[in-house]
């Protein structure tokens, strides 16, 4: 006896993920710390300055560009 889901309850293999599920924004402001951590860098004064400049130039979408 199989314990896997019945074929009817599984989503189709070619189904794409809805756009609303692909974005990381939670409705809150993006901080320089968020941007540094999302980029995989350490929280250093140099990296925080980089993040501040990037946020000033690109706005909150800077975070979206870093995350898959």
PDB file of C-alpha atoms in Angstrom:
ATOM      1  CA  UNK A   1       0.000   0.000   0.000  1.00  0.00           C
ATOM      2  CA  UNK A   2       1.403   3.378  -0.996  1.00  0.00           C
ATOM      3  CA  UNK A   3       1.569   6.306   1.448  1.00  0.00           C
ATOM      4  CA  UNK A   4       2.019   8.925  -1.254  1.00  0.00           C
ATOM      5  CA  UNK A   5      -0.682  11.422  -2.163  1.00  0.00           C
ATOM      6  CA  UNK A   6      -3.255  10.421  -4.734  1.00  0.00           C
ATOM      7  CA  UNK A   7      -2.546  11.856  -8.160  1.00  0.00           C
ATOM      8  CA  UNK A   8      -5.726  13.965  -8.078  1.00  0.00           C
ATOM      9  CA  UNK A   9      -4.586  15.949  -5.011  1.00  0.00           C
ATOM     10  CA  UNK A  10      -1.119  16.785  -6.316  1.00  0.00           C
ATOM     11  CA  UNK A  11      -0.568  20.029  -8.253  1.00  0.00           C
ATOM     12  CA  UNK A  12       0.383  19.605 -11.918  1.00  0.00           C
ATOM     13  CA  UNK A  13       4.120  19.504 -12.567  1.00  0.00           C
ATOM     14  CA  UNK A  14       4.035  22.414 -15.037  1.00  0.00           C
ATOM     15  CA  UNK A  15       2.183  24.761 -12.686  1.00  0.00           C
ATOM     16  CA  UNK A  16       4.042  28.013 -12.136  1.00  0.00           C
ATOM     17  CA  UNK A  17       4.315  29.752  -8.778  1.00  0.00           C
ATOM     18  CA  UNK A  18       2.057  32.811  -8.544  1.00  0.00           C
ATOM     19  CA  UNK A  19       3.904  36.121  -8.571  1.00  0.00           C
ATOM     20  CA  UNK A  20       2.534  37.087  -5.141  1.00  0.00           C
ATOM     21  CA  UNK A  21       4.382  34.112  -3.608  1.00  0.00           C
ATOM     22  CA  UNK A  22       7.731  34.954  -5.170  1.00  0.00           C
ATOM     23  CA  UNK A  23       8.285  38.254  -3.393  1.00  0.00           C
ATOM     24  CA  UNK A  24       9.900  38.569   0.006  1.00  0.00           C
ATOM     25  CA  UNK A  25       8.453  41.914   1.067  1.00  0.00           C
ATOM     26  CA  UNK A  26       6.210  41.706   4.103  1.00  0.00           C
ATOM     27  CA  UNK A  27       4.868  45.248   3.889  1.00  0.00           C
ATOM     28  CA  UNK A  28       7.544  46.567   6.232  1.00  0.00           C
ATOM     29  CA  UNK A  29      10.334  48.963   5.434  1.00  0.00           C
ATOM     30  CA  UNK A  30      13.601  47.521   4.205  1.00  0.00           C
ATOM     31  CA  UNK A  31      16.520  48.457   6.437  1.00  0.00           C
ATOM     32  CA  UNK A  32      20.185  48.619   5.454  1.00  0.00           C
ATOM     33  CA  UNK A  33      20.723  45.654   7.789  1.00  0.00           C
ATOM     34  CA  UNK A  34      18.116  43.639   5.844  1.00  0.00           C
ATOM     35  CA  UNK A  35      19.890  44.400   2.601  1.00  0.00           C
ATOM     36  CA  UNK A  36      23.329  43.468   3.941  1.00  0.00           C
ATOM     37  CA  UNK A  37      22.079  40.166   5.353  1.00  0.00           C
ATOM     38  CA  UNK A  38      20.148  39.310   2.185  1.00  0.00           C
ATOM     39  CA  UNK A  39      23.317  39.848   0.178  1.00  0.00           C
ATOM     40  CA  UNK A  40      25.169  37.335   2.359  1.00  0.00           C
ATOM     41  CA  UNK A  41      27.603  39.925   3.686  1.00  0.00           C
ATOM     42  CA  UNK A  42      28.641  40.623   7.272  1.00  0.00           C
ATOM     43  CA  UNK A  43      27.166  43.576   9.168  1.00  0.00           C
ATOM     44  CA  UNK A  44      30.149  45.907   9.005  1.00  0.00           C
ATOM     45  CA  UNK A  45      30.164  49.707   8.791  1.00  0.00           C
ATOM     46  CA  UNK A  46      31.426  49.457   5.202  1.00  0.00           C
ATOM     47  CA  UNK A  47      28.633  47.082   4.146  1.00  0.00           C
ATOM     48  CA  UNK A  48      25.985  49.161   5.923  1.00  0.00           C
ATOM     49  CA  UNK A  49      27.113  52.235   3.997  1.00  0.00           C
ATOM     50  CA  UNK A  50      26.898  50.239   0.764  1.00  0.00           C
ATOM     51  CA  UNK A  51      23.354  49.178   1.684  1.00  0.00           C
ATOM     52  CA  UNK A  52      22.314  52.748   2.521  1.00  0.00           C
ATOM     53  CA  UNK A  53      23.563  53.964  -0.864  1.00  0.00           C
ATOM     54  CA  UNK A  54      21.831  51.088  -2.662  1.00  0.00           C
ATOM     55  CA  UNK A  55      18.531  51.742  -0.857  1.00  0.00           C
ATOM     56  CA  UNK A  56      18.779  55.452  -1.633  1.00  0.00           C
ATOM     57  CA  UNK A  57      19.309  54.702  -5.323  1.00  0.00           C
ATOM     58  CA  UNK A  58      16.909  51.761  -5.807  1.00  0.00           C
ATOM     59  CA  UNK A  59      14.454  51.949  -2.920  1.00  0.00           C
ATOM     60  CA  UNK A  60      12.949  48.829  -1.339  1.00  0.00           C
ATOM     61  CA  UNK A  61      13.127  46.963  -4.655  1.00  0.00           C
ATOM     62  CA  UNK A  62      16.884  46.608  -3.990  1.00  0.00           C
ATOM     63  CA  UNK A  63      16.004  43.721  -1.691  1.00  0.00           C
ATOM     64  CA  UNK A  64      13.885  42.031  -4.350  1.00  0.00           C
ATOM     65  CA  UNK A  65      16.808  42.164  -6.767  1.00  0.00           C
ATOM     66  CA  UNK A  66      19.028  40.255  -4.324  1.00  0.00           C
ATOM     67  CA  UNK A  67      16.619  37.492  -3.384  1.00  0.00           C
ATOM     68  CA  UNK A  68      15.693  34.611  -5.672  1.00  0.00           C
TER      69      UNK A  68
END
